[in-house]
Coordinates of C-alpha atoms and ligand atoms in Angstrom, one line a residue:
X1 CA -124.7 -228.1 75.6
X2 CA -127.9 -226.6 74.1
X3 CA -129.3 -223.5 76.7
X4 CA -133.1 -223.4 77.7
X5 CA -134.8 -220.6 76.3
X6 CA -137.0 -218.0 78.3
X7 CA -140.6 -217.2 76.9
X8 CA -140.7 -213.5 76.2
X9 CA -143.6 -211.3 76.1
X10 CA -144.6 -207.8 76.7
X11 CA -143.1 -206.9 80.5
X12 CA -145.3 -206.0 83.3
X13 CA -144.2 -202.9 85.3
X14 CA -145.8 -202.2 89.5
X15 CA -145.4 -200.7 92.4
X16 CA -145.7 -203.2 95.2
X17 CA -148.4 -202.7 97.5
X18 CA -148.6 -202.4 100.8
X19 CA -146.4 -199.0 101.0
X20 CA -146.5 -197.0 104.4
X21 CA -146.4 -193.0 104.7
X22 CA -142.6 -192.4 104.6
X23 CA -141.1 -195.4 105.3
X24 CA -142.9 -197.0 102.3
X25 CA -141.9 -200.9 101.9
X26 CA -138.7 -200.9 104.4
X27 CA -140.8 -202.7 107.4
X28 CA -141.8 -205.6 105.4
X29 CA -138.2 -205.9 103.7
X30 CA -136.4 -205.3 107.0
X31 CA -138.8 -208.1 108.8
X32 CA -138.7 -210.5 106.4
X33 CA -136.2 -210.1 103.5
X34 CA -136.2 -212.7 101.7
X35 CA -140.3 -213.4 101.7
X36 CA -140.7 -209.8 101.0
X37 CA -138.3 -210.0 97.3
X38 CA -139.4 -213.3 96.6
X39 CA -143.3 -212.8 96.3
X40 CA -142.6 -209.5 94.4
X41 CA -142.6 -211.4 91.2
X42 CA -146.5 -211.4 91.2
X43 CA -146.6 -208.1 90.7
X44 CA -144.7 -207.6 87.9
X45 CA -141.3 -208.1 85.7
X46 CA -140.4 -204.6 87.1
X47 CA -141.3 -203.9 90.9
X48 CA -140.7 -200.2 92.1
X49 CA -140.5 -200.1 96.4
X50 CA -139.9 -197.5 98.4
X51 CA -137.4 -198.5 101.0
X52 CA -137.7 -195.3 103.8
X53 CA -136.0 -192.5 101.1
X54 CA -134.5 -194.2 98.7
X55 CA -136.6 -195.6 95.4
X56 CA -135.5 -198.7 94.0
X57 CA -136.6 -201.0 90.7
X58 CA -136.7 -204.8 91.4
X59 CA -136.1 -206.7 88.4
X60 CA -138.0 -209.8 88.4
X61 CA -138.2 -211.3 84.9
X62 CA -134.7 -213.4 84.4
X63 CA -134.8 -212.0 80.7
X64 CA -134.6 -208.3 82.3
X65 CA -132.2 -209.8 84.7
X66 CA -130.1 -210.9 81.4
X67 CA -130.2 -207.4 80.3
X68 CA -129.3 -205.6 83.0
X69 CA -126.5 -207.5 83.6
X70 CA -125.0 -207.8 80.3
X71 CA -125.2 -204.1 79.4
X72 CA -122.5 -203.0 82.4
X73 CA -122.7 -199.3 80.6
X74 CA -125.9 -198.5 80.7
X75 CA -126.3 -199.9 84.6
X76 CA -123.0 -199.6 86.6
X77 CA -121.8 -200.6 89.8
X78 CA -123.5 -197.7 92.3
X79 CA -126.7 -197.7 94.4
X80 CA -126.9 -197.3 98.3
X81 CA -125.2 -201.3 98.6
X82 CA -122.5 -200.8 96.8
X83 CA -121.9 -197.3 98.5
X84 CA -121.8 -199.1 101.7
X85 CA -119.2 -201.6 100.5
X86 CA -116.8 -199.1 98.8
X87 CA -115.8 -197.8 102.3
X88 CA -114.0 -201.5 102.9
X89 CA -113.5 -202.6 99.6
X90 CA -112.1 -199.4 98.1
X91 CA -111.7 -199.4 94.4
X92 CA -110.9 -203.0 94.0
X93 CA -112.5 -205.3 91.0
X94 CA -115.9 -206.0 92.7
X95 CA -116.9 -202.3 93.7
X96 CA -115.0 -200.4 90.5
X97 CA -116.9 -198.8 87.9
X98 CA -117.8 -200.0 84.3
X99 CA -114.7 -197.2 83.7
X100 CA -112.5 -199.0 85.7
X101 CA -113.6 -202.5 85.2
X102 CA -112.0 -204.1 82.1
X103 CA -108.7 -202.7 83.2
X104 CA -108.5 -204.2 86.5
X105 CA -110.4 -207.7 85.1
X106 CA -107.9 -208.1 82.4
X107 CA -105.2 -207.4 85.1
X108 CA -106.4 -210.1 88.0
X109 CA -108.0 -212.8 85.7
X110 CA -104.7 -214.5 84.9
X111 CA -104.8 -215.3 89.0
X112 CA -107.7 -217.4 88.4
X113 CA -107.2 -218.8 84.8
X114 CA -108.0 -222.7 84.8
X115 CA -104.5 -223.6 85.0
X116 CA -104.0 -222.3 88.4
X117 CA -106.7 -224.3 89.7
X118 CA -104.5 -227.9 90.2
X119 CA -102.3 -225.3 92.5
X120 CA -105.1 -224.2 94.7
X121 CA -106.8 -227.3 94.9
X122 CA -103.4 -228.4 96.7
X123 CA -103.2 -225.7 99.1
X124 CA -106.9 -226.0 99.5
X125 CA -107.0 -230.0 100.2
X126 CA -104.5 -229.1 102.8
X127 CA -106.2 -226.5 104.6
X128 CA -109.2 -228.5 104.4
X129 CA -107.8 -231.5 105.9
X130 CA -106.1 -229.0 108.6
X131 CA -109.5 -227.2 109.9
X132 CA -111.4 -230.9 110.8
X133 CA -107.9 -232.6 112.2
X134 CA -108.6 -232.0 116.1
X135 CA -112.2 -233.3 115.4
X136 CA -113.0 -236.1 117.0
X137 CA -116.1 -238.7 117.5
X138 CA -119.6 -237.1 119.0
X139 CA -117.9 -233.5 119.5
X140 CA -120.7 -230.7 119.1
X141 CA -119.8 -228.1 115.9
X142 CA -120.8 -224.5 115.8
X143 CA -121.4 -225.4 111.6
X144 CA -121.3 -221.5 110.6
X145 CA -118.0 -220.4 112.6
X146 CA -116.0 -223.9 111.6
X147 CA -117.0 -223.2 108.0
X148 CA -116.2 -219.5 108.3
X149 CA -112.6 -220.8 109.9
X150 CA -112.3 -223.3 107.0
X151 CA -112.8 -221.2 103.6
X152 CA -110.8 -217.9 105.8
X153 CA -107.9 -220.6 106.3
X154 CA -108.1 -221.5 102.5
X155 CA -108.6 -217.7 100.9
X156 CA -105.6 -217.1 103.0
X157 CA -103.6 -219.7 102.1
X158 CA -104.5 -219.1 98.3
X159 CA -103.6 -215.5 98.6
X160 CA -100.5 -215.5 101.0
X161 CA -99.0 -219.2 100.0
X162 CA -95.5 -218.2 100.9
X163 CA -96.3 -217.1 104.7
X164 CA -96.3 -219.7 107.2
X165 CA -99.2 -221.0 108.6
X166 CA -101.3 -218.2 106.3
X167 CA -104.7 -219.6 107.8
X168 CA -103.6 -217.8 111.1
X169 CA -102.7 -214.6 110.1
X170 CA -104.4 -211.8 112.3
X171 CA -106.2 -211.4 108.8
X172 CA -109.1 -213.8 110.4
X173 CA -109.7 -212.0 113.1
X174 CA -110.0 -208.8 111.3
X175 CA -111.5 -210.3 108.7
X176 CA -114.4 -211.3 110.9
X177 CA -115.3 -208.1 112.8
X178 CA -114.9 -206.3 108.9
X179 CA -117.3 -208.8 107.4
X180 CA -119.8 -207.9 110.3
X181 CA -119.9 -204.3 110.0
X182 CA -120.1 -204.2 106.4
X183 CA -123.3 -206.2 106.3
X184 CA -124.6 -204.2 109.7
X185 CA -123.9 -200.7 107.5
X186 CA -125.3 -202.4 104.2
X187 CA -128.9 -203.0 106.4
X188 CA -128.7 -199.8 108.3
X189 CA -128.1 -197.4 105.5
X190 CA -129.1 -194.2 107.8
X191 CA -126.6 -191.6 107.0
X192 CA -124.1 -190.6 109.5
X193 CA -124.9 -193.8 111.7
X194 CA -121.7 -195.8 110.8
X195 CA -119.2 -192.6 112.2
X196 CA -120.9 -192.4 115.2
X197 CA -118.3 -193.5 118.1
X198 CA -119.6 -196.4 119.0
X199 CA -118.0 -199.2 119.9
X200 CA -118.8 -201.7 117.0
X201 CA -117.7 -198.7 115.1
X202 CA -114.4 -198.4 116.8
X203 CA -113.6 -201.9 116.9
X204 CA -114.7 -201.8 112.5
X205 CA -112.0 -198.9 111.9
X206 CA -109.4 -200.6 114.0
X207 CA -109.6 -203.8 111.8
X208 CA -110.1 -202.3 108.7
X209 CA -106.2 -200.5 110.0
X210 CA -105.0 -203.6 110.9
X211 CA -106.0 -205.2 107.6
X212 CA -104.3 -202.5 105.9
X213 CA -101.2 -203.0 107.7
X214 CA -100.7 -206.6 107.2
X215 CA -101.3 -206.3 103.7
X216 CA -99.2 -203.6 102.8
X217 CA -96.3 -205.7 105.3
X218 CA -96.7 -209.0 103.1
X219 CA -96.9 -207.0 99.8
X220 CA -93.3 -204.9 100.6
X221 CA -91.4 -208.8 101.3
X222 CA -93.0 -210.2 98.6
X223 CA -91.9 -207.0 96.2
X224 CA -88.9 -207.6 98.3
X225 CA -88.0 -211.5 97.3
X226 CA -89.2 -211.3 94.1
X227 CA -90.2 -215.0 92.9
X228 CA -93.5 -216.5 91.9
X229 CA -95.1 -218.5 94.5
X230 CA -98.2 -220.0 92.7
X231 CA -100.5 -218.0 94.8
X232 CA -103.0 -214.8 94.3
X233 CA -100.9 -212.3 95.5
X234 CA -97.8 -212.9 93.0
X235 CA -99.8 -213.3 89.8
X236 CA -101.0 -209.6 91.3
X237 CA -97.6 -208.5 92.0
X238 CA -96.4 -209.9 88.2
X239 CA -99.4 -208.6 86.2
X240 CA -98.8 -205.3 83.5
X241 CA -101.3 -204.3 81.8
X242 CA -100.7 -203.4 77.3
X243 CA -98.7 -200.4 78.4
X244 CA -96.3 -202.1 80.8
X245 CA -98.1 -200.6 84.0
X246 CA -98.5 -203.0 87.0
X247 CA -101.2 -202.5 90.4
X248 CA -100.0 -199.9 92.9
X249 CA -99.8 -201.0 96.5
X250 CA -103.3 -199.6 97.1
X251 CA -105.1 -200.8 94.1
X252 CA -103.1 -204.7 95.6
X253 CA -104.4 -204.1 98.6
X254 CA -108.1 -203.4 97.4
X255 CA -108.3 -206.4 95.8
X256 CA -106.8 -208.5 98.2
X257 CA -109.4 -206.9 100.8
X258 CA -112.0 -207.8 98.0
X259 CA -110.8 -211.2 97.7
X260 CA -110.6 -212.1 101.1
X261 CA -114.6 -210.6 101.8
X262 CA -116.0 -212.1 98.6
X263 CA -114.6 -215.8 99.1
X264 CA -114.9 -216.8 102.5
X265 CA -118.3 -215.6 103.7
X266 CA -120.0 -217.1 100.7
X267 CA -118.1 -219.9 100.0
X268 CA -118.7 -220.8 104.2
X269 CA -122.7 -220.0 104.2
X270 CA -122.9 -222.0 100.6
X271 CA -121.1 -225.1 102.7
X272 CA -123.0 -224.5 106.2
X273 CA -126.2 -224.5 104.4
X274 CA -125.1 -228.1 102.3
X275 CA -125.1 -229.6 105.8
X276 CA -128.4 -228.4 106.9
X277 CA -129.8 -229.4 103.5
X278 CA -128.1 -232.9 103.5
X279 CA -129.7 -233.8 107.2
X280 CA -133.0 -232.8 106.4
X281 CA -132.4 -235.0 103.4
X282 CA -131.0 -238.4 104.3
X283 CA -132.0 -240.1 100.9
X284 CA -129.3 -237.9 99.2
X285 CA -126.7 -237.7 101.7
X286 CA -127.2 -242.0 101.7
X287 CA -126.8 -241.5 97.7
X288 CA -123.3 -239.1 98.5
X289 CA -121.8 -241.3 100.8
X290 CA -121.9 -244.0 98.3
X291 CA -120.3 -241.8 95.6
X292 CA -117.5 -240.4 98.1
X293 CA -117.2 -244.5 99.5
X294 CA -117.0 -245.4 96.0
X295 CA -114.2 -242.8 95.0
X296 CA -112.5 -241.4 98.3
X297 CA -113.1 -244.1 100.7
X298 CA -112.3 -242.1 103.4
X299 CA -109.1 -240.0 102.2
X300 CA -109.2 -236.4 101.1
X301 CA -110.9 -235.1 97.9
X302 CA -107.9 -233.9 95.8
X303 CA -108.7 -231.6 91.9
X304 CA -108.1 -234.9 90.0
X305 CA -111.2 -236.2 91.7
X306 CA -113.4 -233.6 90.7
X307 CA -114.7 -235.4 87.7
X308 CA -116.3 -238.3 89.5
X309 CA -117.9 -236.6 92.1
X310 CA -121.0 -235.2 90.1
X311 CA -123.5 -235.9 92.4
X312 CA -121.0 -233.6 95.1
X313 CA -121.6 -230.9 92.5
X314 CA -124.9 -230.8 91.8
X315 CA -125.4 -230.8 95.4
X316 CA -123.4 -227.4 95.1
X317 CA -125.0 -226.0 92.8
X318 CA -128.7 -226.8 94.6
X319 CA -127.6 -225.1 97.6
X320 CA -126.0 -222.6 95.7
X321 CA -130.1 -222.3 94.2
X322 CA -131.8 -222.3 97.5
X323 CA -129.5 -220.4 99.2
X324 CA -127.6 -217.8 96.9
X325 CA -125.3 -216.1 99.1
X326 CA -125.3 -213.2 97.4
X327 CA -128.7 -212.4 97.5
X328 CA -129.3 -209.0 96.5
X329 CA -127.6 -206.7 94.5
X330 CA -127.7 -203.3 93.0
X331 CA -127.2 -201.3 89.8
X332 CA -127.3 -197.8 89.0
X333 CA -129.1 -196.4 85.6
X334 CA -126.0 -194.3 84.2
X335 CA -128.4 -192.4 81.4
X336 CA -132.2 -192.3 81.0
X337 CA -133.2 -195.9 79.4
X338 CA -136.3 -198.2 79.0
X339 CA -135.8 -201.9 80.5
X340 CA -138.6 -203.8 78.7
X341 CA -139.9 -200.9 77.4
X342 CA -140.1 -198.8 80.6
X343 CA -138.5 -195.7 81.5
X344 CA -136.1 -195.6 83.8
X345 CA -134.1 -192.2 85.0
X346 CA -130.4 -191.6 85.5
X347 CA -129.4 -192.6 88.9
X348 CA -132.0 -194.5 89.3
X349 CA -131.3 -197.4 91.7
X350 CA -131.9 -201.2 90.6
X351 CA -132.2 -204.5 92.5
X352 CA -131.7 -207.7 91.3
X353 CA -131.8 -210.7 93.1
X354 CA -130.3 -214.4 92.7
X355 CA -133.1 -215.7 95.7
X356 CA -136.3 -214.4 93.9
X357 CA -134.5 -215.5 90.8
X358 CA -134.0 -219.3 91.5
X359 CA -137.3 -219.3 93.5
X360 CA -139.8 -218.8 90.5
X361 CA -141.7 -222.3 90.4
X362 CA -142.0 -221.1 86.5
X363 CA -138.4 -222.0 85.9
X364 CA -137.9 -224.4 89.0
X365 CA -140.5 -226.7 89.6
X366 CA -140.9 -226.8 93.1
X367 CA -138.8 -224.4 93.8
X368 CA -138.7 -225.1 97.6
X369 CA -137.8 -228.7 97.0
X370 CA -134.0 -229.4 97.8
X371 CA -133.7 -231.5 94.3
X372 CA -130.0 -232.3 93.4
X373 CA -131.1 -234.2 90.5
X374 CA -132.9 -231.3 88.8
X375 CA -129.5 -230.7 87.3
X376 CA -129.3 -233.7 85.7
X377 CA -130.7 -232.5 82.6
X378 CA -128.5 -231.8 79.8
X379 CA -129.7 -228.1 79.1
X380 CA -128.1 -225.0 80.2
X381 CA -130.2 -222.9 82.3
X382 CA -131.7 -219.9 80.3
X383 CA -129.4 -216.7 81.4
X384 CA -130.9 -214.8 83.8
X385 CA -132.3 -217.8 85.6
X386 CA -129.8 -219.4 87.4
X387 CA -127.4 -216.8 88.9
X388 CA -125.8 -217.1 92.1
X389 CA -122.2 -215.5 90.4
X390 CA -123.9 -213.3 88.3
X391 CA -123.8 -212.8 84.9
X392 CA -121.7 -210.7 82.3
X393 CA -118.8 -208.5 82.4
X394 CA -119.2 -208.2 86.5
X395 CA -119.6 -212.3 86.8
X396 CA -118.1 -213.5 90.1
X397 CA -113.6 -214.1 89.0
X398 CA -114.2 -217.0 91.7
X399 CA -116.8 -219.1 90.6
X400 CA -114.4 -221.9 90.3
X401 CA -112.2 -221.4 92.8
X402 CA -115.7 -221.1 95.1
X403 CA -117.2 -224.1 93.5
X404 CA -113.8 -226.4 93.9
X405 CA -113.4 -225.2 97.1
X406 CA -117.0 -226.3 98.1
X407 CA -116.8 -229.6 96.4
X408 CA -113.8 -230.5 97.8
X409 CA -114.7 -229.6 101.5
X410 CA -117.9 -231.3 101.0
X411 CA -116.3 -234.1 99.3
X412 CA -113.8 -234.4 102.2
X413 CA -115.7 -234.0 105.2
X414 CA -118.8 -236.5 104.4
X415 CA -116.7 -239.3 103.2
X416 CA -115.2 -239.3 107.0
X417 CA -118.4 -237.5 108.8
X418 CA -121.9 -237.5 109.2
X419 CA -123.1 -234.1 110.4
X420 CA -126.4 -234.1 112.4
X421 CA -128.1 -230.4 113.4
X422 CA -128.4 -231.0 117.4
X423 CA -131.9 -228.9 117.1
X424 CA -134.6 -230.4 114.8
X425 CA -135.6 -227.1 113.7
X426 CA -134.9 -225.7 110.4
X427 CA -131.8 -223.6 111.0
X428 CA -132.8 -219.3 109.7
X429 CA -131.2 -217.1 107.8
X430 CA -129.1 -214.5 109.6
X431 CA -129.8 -211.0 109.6
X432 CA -127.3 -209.9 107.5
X433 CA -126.3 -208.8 103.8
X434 CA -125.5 -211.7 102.6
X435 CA -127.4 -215.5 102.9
X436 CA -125.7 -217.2 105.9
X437 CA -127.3 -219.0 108.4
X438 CA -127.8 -218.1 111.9
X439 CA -125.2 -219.9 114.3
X440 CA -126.5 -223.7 115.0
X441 CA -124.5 -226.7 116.7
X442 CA -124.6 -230.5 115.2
X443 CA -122.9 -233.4 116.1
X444 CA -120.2 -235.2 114.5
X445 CA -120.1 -238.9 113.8
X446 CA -117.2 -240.1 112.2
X447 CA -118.1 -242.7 109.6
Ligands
HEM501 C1 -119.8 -219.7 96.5 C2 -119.0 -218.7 96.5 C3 -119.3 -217.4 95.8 C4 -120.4 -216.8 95.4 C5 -121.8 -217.3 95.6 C6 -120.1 -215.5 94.8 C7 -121.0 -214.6 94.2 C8 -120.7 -213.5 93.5 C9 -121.6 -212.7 92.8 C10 -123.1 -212.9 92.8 C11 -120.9 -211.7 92.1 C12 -121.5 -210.7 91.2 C13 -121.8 -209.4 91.8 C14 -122.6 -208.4 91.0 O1 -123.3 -208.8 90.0 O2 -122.6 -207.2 91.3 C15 -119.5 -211.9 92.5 C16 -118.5 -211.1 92.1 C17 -117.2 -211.2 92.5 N1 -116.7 -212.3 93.3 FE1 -117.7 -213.9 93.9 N2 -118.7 -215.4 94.8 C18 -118.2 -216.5 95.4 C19 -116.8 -216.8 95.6 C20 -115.8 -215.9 95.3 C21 -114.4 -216.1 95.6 C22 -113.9 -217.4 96.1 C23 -113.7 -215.0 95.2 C24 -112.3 -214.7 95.2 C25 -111.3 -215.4 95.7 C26 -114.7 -214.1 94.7 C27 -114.5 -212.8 94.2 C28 -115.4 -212.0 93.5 C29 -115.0 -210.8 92.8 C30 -113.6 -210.2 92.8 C31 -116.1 -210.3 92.2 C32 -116.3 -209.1 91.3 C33 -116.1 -209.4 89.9 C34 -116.2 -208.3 88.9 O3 -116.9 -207.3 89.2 O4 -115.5 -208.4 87.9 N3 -116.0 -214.7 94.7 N4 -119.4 -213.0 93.3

């Protein structure tokens, strides 16, 4: 498949305008996020804000993007973001740095080699078909949390396959109020704030414990019985790096924490926002009911059927375009640089973002247009254009576990449902780190 190519020329660098005395840019991020990144393009291929006290680079131009990303040395894991996350991910594979990285990668990517996928798809059609069983005829949804109880059932199901009824593990519940607080700490990054003893704060410590605790139980019976049961946690269990030396029960329980945050809040907002996206667009849904009539006919999506449900995955990857759930991320400079021939200092703090990325109406014509048939073409995006998993060494280890996992629950649910928003509206982002919708109701009609 023959990639698009990026025009390169000399790269602009700005300062956005608009700064205040102190707190710089932060009111016009904070009110608006996503308008406030997106429009920073004009500017300039490098955009410097001021966010209250802290000085960040926003890189706009996909080939800078490209870059950044694929020099993990020069700009490491770090900035105030990643900081925040640390305190619930620990040193696990998403929040280690560039030191760390290659170790733990090599360690965990056997769990999500291609060959384990059949395996998952199993447990996930299962899960899948167990979340919308007690639906029934012109019940009213909350979209968001069914979604959220969906993919949490599935990443726990896929991590814990031997423990009955996985999907109901206390893990959700903890799960929830931890997801919360990181993204609340993430947007308030005042120092001090999040050990104040308040009760949001309370309630974040005691889940983050009780996470703890369950993990460290299931990892001591697994240790204990000693077999391979074709989920996450045993290929962690089983994997030894060159010199024979396995994961301790921390760095396990760091990843299964990372895990467990980085695959069911985005692989939930990527579906809840499908189904917003598919009723405001009744031509395609129309065009996906008659591909899931044509090759489901009402029964559940299983891995074998991936193949002929394109149009289901290019209606991924669309949503996945309009609606990165990771949105924003950052990057710290390790040693004094240039990026496109500016300087940048060490510890210097960079942004990039997936949203302003797959918004440009330079790559994506129309950008706003929800346009499942702009991936028909045969070319592979230029890199740096189209990232909602990243790019290089620090590229999301789920992408296809995220991506089957959507597909199928897409694949699953329309070919039996019609989802209709109750509100006419156009459902808002939340306020929150990452890209998920604010909590909306629709009705079910069963097809
Ligand atoms: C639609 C679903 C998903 C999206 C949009 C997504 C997005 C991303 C992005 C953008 C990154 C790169 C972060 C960076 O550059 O700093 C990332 C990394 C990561 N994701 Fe995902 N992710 C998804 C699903 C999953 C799932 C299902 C899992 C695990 C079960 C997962 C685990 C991870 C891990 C461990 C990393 C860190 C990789 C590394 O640094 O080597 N993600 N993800």
């Amino acid at each position: 498949m023959p990639t698009r190519s990026f025009p390169t020329t000399r790269f602009t660098a700005a300062t956005a305008p608009g700064g205040l005395p102190l707190l710089g840019h932060a009111p016009a991020f904070l009110r608006r996020p996503l308008a406030f990144v997106a429009g920073l393009p004009a500017h300039g291929d490098l955009v410097r804000v001021r966010l209250g006290p802290l000085d960040a680079y926003v890189v706009c131009h996909p080939e800078l993007v490209r870059r950044l990303l694929t020099e993990d040395r020069a700009y490491d894991k770090g900035g105030i973001v990643l900081d925040k996350a640390r305190e619930v991910f620990g040193n696990g594979l998403a929040t280690c740095p560039a030191a760390d990285h290659r170790r733990q990668r090599r360690l965990l990517q056997p769990a999500f080699h291609r060959d384990r996928m059949p395996g998952y798809a199993a447990m996930m059609a299962e899960e899948i078909a167990g979340a919308t069983a007690a639906w029934r005829d012109g019940d009213t949804v909350d979209v968001p949390a069914a979604m959220y109880r969906l993919t949490t059932a599935v990443t726990a199901r896929c991590l814990f396959a031997a423990h009955e009824r996985a999907g109901s593990l206390p893990v959700h519940a903890s799960m929830g109020v931890i997801a919360g607080g990181v993204g609340r700490r993430v947007m308030l990054p005042l120092p001090g704030t999040d050990r104040l003893p308040t009760p949001g704060n309370r309630r974040f410590r005691r889940a983050r414990q009780d996470l703890r605790e369950i993990t460290h139980r299931l990892i001591a019976d697994y240790r204990a019985a000693g077999t391979d049961r074709r989920d996450l946690l045993s290929v962690l269990l089983g994997s030894v790096d060159e010199d024979g030396q396995g994961l301790s029960d921390t760095e396990i329980h760091d990843q299964v924490v990372t895990f467990l945050l980085a695959g069911m809040e985005t692989t939930a907002a990527t579906l809840s926002w499908a189904w917003t996206l598919l009723a405001a667009n009744p031509s395609v849904r129309e065009r996906l009911h008659a591909e899931l009539d044509t090759v489901l006919d009402g029964r559940p999506a299983r891995h074998q059927d991936l193949p002929a449900l394109p149009l289901t995955a290019r209606i991924v990857s669309e949503t996945l375009r309009l609606y990165p759930p990771v949105w924003i991320l950052s990057r710290t400079v390790t040693a004094d640089t240039r990026l496109g021939g500016h300087p940048l200092p060490a510890g210097a703090t960079l942004l990039y973002s997936p949203y302003l990325l797959h918004r440009r109406a330079d790559v994506f014509p129309c950008p706003d247009r929800f346009d499942p048939d702009r991936w028909l073409t045969t070319a592979r995006p230029a890199p740096g254009t189209y990232a909602p998993f990243g790019l290089g060494a620090r590229r999301c280890i789920g992408d296809a576990f995220g991506t089957t996992e959507a597909v199928l629950a897409i694949a699953t649910i329309a070919t039996r449902w019609t989802i209709t928003p109750t509100r006419g509206r156009p459902v808002r982002p939340a306020r929150s780190a990452s890209l998920t919708p604010r909590p909306f109701t629709a009705t079910l009609s069963r097809r």
